[in-house]
Coordinates of C-alpha atoms and ligand atoms in Angstrom, one line a residue:
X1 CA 1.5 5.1 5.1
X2 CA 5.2 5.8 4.1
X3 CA 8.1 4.0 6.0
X4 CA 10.3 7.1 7.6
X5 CA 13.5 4.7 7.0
X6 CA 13.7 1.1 5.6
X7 CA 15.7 -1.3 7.8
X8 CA 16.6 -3.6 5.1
X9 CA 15.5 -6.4 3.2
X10 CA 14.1 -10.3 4.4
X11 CA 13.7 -12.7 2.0
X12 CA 13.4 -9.9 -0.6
X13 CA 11.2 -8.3 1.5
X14 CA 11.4 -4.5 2.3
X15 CA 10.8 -3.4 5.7
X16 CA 10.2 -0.1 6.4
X17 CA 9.5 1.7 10.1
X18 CA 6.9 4.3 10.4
X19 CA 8.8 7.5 12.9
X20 CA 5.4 6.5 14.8
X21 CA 6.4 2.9 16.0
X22 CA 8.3 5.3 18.5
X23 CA 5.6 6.2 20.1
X24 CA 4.6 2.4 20.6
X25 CA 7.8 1.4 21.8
X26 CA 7.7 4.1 24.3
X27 CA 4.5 2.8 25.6
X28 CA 5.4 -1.1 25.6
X29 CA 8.8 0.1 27.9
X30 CA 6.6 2.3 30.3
X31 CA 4.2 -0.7 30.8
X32 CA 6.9 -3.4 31.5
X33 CA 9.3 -1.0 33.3
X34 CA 6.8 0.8 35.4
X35 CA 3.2 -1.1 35.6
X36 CA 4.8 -4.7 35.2
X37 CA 8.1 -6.0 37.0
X38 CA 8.2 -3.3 40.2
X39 CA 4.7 -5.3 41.0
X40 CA 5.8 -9.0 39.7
X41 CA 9.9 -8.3 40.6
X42 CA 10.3 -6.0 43.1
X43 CA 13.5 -6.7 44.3
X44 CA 15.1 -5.5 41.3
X45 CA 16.0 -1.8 40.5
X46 CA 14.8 0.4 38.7
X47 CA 17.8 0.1 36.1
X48 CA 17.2 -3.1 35.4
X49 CA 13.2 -2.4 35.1
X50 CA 14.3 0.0 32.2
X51 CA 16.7 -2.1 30.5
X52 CA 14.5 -5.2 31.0
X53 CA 11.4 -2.9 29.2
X54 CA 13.6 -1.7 26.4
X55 CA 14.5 -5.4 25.6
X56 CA 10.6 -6.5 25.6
X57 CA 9.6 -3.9 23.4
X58 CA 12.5 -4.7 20.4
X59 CA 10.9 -8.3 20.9
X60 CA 7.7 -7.0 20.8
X61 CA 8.8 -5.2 17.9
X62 CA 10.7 -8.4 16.2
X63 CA 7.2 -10.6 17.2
X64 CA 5.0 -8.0 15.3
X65 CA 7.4 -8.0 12.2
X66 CA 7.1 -12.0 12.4
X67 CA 3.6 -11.8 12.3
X68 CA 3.6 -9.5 9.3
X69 CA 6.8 -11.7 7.1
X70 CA 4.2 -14.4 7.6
X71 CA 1.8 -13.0 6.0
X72 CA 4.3 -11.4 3.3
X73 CA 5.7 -15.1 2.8
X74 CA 2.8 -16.7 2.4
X75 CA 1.6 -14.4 0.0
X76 CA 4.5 -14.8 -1.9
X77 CA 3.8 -18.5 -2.5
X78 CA 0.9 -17.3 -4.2
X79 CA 2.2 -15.1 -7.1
X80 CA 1.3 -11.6 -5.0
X81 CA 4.0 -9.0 -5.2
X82 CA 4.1 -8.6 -1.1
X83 CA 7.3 -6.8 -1.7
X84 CA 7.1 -4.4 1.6
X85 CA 5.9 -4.1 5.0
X86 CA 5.8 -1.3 7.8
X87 CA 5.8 -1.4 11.1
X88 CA 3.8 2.0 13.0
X89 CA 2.1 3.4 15.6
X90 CA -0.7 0.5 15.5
X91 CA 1.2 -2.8 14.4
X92 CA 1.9 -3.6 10.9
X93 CA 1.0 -3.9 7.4
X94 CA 1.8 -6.1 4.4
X95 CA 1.1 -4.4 1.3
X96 CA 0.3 -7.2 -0.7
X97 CA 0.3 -5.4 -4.3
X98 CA -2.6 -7.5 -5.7
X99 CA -5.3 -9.1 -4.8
X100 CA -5.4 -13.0 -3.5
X101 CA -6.1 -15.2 -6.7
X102 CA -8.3 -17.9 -4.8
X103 CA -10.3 -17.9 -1.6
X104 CA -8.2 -20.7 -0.5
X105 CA -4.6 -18.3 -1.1
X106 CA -6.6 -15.9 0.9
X107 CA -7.5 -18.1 3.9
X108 CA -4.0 -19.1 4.4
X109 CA -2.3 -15.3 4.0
X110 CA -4.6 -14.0 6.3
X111 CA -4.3 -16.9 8.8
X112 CA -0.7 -17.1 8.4
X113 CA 0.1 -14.1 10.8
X114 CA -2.1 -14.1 13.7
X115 CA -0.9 -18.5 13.5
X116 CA 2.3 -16.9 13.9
X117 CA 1.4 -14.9 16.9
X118 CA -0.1 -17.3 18.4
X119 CA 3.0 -19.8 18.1
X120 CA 5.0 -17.5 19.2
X121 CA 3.3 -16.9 22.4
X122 CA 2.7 -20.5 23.4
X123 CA 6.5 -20.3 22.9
X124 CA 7.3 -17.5 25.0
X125 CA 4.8 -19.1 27.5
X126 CA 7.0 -22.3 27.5
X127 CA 10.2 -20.3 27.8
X128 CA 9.0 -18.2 30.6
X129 CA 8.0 -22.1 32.6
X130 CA 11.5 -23.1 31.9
X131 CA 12.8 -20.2 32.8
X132 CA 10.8 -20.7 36.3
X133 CA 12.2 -24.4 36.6
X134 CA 15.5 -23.2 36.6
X135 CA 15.3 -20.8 39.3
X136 CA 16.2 -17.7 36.5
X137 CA 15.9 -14.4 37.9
X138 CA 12.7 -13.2 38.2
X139 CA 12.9 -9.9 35.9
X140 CA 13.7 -12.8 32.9
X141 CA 10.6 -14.7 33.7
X142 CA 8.1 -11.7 34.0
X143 CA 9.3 -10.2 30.5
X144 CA 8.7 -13.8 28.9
X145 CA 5.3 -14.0 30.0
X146 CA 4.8 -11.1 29.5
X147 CA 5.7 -11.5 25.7
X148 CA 4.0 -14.7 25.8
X149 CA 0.8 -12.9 26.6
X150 CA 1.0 -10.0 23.8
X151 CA 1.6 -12.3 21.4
X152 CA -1.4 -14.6 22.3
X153 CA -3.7 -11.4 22.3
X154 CA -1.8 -10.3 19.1
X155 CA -2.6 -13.3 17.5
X156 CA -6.4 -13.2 19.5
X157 CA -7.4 -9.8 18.8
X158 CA -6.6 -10.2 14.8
X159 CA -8.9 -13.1 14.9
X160 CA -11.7 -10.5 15.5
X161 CA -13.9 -10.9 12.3
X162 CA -13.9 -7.3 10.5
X163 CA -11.3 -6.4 7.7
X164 CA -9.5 -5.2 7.4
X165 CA -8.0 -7.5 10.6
X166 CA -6.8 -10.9 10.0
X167 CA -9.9 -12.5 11.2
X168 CA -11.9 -10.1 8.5
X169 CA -9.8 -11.3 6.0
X170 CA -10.7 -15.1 6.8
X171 CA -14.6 -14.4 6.8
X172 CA -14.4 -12.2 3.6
X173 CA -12.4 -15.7 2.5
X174 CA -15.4 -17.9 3.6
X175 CA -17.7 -15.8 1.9
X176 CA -16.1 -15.8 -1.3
X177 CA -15.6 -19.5 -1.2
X178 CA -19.4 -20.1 -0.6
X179 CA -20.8 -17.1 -2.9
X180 CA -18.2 -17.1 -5.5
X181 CA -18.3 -13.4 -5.7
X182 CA -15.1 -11.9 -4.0
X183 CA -16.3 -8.3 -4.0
X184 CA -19.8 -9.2 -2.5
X185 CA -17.9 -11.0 0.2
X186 CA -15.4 -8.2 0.6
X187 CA -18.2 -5.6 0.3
X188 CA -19.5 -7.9 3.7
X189 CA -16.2 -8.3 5.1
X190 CA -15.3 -4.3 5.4
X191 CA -18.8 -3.8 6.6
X192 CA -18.5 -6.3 9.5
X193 CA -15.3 -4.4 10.1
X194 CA -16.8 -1.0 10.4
X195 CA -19.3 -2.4 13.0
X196 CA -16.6 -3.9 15.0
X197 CA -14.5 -0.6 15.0
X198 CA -17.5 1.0 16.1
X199 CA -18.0 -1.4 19.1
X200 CA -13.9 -0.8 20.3
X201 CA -14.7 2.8 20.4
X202 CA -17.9 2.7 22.5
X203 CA -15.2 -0.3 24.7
X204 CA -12.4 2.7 24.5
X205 CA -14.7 5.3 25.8
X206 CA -16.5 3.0 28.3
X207 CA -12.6 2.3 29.9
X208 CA -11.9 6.4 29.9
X209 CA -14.8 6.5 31.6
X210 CA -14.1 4.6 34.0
X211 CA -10.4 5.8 34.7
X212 CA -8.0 3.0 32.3
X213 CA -6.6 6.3 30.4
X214 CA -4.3 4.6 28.1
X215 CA -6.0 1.3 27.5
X216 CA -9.4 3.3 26.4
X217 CA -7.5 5.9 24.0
X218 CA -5.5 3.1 22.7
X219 CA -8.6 0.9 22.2
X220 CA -10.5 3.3 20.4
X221 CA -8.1 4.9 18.1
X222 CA -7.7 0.9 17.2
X223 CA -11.4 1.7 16.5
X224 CA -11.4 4.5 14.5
X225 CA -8.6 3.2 12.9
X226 CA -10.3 0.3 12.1
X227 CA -14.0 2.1 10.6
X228 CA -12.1 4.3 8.0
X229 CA -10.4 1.5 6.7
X230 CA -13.4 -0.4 6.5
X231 CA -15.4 2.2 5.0
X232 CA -12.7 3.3 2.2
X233 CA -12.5 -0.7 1.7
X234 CA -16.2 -0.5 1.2
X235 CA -16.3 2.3 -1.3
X236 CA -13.1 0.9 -3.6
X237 CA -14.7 -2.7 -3.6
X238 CA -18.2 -1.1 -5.0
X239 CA -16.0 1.0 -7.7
X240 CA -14.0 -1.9 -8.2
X241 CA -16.8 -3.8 -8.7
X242 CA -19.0 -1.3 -11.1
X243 CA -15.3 -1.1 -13.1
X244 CA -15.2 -4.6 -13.7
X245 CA -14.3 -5.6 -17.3
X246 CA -12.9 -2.5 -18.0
X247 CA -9.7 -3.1 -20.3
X248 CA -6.5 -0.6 -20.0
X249 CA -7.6 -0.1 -23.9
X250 CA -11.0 1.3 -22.3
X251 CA -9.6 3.9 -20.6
X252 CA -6.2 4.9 -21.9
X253 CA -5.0 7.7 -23.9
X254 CA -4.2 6.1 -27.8
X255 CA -1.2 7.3 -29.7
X256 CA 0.6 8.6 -27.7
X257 CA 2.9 11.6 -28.4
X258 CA 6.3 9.8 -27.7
X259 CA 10.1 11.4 -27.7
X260 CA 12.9 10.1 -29.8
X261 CA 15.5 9.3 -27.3
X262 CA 18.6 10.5 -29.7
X263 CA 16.7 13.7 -30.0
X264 CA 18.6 16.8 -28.0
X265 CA 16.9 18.7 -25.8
X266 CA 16.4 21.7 -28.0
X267 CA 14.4 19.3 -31.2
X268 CA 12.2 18.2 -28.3
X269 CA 11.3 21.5 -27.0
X270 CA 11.2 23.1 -30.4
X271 CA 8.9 20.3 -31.7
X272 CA 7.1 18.5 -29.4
X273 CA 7.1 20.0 -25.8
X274 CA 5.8 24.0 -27.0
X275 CA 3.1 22.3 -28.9
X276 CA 2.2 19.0 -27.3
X277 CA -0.1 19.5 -23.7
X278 CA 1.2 17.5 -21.8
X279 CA 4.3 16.8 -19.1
X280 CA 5.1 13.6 -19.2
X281 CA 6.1 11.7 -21.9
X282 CA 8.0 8.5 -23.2
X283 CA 11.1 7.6 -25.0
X284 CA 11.8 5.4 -27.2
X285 CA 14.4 4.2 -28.8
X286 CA 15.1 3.6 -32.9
X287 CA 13.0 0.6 -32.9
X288 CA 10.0 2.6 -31.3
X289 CA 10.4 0.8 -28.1
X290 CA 9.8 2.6 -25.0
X291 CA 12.8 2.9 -22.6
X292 CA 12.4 5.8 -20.3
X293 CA 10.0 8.0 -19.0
X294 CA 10.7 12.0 -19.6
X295 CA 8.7 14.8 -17.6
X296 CA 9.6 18.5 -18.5
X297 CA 10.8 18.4 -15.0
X298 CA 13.9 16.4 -15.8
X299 CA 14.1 19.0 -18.7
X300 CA 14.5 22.3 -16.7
X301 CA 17.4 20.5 -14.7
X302 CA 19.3 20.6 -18.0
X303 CA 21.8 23.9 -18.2
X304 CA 20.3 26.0 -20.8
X305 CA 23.9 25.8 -23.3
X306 CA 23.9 22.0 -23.3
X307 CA 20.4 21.5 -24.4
X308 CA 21.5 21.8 -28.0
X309 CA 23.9 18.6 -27.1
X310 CA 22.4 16.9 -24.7
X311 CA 20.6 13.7 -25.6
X312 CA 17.1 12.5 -24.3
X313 CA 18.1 9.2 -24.1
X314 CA 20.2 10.4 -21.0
X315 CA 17.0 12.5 -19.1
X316 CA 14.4 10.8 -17.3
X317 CA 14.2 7.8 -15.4
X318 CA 14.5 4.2 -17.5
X319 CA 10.9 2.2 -17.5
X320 CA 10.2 0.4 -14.5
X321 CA 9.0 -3.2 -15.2
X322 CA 5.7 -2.5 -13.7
X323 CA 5.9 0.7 -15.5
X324 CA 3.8 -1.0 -18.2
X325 CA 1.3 -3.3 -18.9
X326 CA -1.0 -4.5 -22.0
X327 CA -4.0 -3.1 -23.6
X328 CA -6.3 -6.3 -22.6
X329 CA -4.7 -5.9 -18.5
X330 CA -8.0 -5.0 -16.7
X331 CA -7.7 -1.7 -14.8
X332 CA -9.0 -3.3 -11.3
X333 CA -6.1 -5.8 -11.7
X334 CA -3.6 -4.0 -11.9
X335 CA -1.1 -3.6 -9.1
X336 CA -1.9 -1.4 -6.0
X337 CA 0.7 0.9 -6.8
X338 CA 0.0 0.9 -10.7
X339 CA -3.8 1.6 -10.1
X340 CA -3.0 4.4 -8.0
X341 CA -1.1 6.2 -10.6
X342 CA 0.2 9.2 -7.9
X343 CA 3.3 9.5 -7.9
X344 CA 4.5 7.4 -11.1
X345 CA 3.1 9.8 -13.5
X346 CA 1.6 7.7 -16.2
X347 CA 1.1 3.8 -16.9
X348 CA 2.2 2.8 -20.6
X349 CA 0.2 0.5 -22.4
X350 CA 2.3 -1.5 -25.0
X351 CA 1.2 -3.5 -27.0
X352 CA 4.2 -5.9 -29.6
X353 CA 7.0 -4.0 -28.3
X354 CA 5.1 -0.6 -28.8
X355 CA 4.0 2.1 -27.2
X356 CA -0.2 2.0 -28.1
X357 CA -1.5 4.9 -25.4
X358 CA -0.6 5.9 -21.9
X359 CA -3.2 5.8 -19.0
X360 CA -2.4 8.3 -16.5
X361 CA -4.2 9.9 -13.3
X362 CA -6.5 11.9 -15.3
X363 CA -8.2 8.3 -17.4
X364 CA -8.5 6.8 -14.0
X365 CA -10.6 9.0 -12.2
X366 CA -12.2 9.6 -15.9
X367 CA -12.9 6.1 -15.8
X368 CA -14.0 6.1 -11.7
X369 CA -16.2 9.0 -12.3
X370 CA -17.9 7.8 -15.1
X371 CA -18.4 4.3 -13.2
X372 CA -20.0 6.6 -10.9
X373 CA -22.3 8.1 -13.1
X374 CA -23.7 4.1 -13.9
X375 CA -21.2 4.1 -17.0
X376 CA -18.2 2.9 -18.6
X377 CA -15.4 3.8 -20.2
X378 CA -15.0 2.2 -23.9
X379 CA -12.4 2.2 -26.7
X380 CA -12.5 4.8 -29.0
X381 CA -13.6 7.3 -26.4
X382 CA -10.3 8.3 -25.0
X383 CA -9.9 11.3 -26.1
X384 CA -9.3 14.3 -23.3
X385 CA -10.6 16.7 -25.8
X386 CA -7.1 18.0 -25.8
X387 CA -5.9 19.6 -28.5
X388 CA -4.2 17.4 -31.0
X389 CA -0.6 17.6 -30.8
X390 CA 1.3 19.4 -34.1
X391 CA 4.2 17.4 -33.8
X392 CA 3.1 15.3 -37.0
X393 CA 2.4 12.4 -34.4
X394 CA -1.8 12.1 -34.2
X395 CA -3.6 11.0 -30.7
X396 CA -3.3 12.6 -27.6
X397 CA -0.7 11.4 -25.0
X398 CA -1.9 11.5 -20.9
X399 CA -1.4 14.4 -18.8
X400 CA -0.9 14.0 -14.9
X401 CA -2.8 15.6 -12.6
X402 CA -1.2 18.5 -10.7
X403 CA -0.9 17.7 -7.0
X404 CA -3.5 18.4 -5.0
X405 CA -6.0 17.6 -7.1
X406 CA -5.2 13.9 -6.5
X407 CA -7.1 11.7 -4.5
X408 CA -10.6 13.8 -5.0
X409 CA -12.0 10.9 -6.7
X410 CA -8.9 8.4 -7.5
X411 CA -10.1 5.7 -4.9
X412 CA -7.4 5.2 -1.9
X413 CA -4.6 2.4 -3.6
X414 CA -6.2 -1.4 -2.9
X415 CA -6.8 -1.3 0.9
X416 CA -7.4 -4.9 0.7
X417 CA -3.6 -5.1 -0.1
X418 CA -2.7 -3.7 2.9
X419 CA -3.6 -5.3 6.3
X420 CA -3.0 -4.0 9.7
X421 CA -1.4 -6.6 11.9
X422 CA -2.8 -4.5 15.1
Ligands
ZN501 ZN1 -2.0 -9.8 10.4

């Protein structure tokens, strides 16, 4: 799920808004405005209904975001990247980046949001009784109880013990305490989750049935929701678990063809790019050190009678931090967004300041398909069967995918990073 816009930043934090959390908010100002306060206030108009609804669901809103900054925060503490979180159609998520590093770091990220709901609804609760003490109009009381009450089933209802909910998350936590194996107990975890989506479905249908139109859709797209992400959960944890101890050296690409970054456009084309496979490559400076990341898209941007002059070393994009990682890094360690590959092109694996080989799209589902098959990737193996490039440079530099054929067997990015708030 991509954020349509980012809001800004908390505590480093991005937070992003999916266009769908419209559709939410519309619902939360129908319910207060139109189901709630004529019933609970009706003395007041239908103005204030409105305005009084609008206002409950940007605290609804806020409370969700709470929830989800708890978990972010608390995963924080613990070394995990947690860097964004978006707010949709169906709550939130925190996309962790990694994976928790102890059962214990796990029980307390996943308990740390639905905590937070639940705080925050005794809170609400206690405002809306002190609101009552003091005679406050009515409309004010209704909308904090009514926020004390969505928060408390916020916080209730991610309790529930399938993951990818809260409560999931706690179990799978358990289980890996007891067992020791953390993707047996995810494995467990997910598949709890799939029978509890299940059940919401055959509750949403039940309520259609019996006339609650919005509750029943609502509760069983929650369902459905819920059984895809516990069934993709189920089928990354297996691959994750039949790619265990496979090294970045396993599965890249060695050698890598790699541009000169005071080359001009016209040596690079004329020596490497007509002869070499691939699109992506990168450069590196005099010392051999890789700086930025050149695809021959950023070439064709170049006017044809400044390629002659113009310099690699400003095409590109410079290397992301994250953009690299070492030839012992584990492949089912690496960062969500690293793992996943779309999108970033190509991994490089350096090793003493060096470029040593590039893992891209292709050696990932090379490596998932062959994990598949009942084997494993090893060093020495990673050849595409490419032909070698003639650029006097030996080995053979990754290639990414064209779109499209993405995602056919690359498993979905960690969904055990990401966790719907509901
Ligand atoms: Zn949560």
């Amino acid at each position: 799920m991509k954020p349509t816009f980012t809001l800004g930043r908390v505590a480093g934090i991005s937070i992003g808004v999916h266009w769908s959390v419209l559709v939410m908010m519309l619902l939360v100002t129908e319910i207060v405005a139109v189901a709630i306060l004529p019933v609970q206030a009706p003395t007041t108009s239908a103005a204030v209904d409105w305005v009084a609804g609008v206002l409950a669901a940007v605290t609804f809103l806020a409370s969700l975001l709470a929830h989800e900054l708890a978990h972010a925060v608390v995963a924080r503490r613990y070394g995990m990247p947690a860097d964004r979180i978006t707010l949709w159609l169906l709550g939130g998520f925190t996309e962790l980046g990694t994976n928790p590093p102890t059962p214990r770091a796990a029980f307390l990220v996943a308990g740390a949001g639905p905590a937070t709901s639940l705080v925050l609804g005794a809170a609400f609760g206690g405002l809306a009784a002190g609101a009552a003490l003091l005679s406050l109009p009515i409309v004010l009381r209704e909308v904090l109880t009514w926020l004390g009450f969505v928060n408390a089933v916020l916080g209730i209802f991610n309790l529930l013990p399938g993951a990818p909910l809260d409560g999931g998350r706690l179990l799978q936590a358990g289980l890996w305490k007891r067992s020791g194996d953390r993707d047996r107990a995810a494995v467990s975890a997910a598949r709890a989750g799939r029978f509890l989506g299940m059940a919401l479905i055959a509750l949403g249908v039940f309520q259609l049935v019996a006339g609650q139109l919005v509750s029943g859709l609502w509760l069983a797209l929650i369902g459905w929701f819920l059984v895809m992400s516990a069934m993709s959960e189920e089928s990354v944890t297996g691959l994750r678990g039949r790619l265990t101890g496979v090294r970045l050296r396993d599965v890249m690409s060695p050698a890598p063809v790699t541009a000169p970054s005071w080359w001009t456009v016209d040596t690079f084309l004329e020596r490497v790019a007509e002869h070499d496979h691939h699109r992506t490559f990168p450069v590196v400076d005099m010392e051999g050190r890789p700086v930025r990341v050149l695809s021959l898209t950023d070439l064709v941007r170049v006017p044809e009678q400044t390629r002659g002059t113009t310099k690699l070393a400003d095409l590109g994009r410079p290397l992301r931090p994250d953009g690299t990682a070492g030839p012992e890094d584990l492949l089912t360690e690496l960062p969500a967004g690293t793992w996943q590959l779309s999108g970033r092109g190509m991994l490089l694996v350096v090793e003493g300041g060096h470029v040593v080989g590039i893992v891209n799209t292709h050696d990932v589902n090379r490596a998932v398909e062959l994990a598949r098959l009942g084997h494993l990737p090893r060093a020495g193996d990673g050849s595409s069967g490419e032909e070698p490039s003639q650029a006097g440079q030996s080995g053979q530099p990754g290639r990414s995918r064209p779109p499209g054929q993405e995602g056919q067997s690359t498993p979905s990015p960690y969904v055990p990073g990401q966790r719907p708030g509901g």
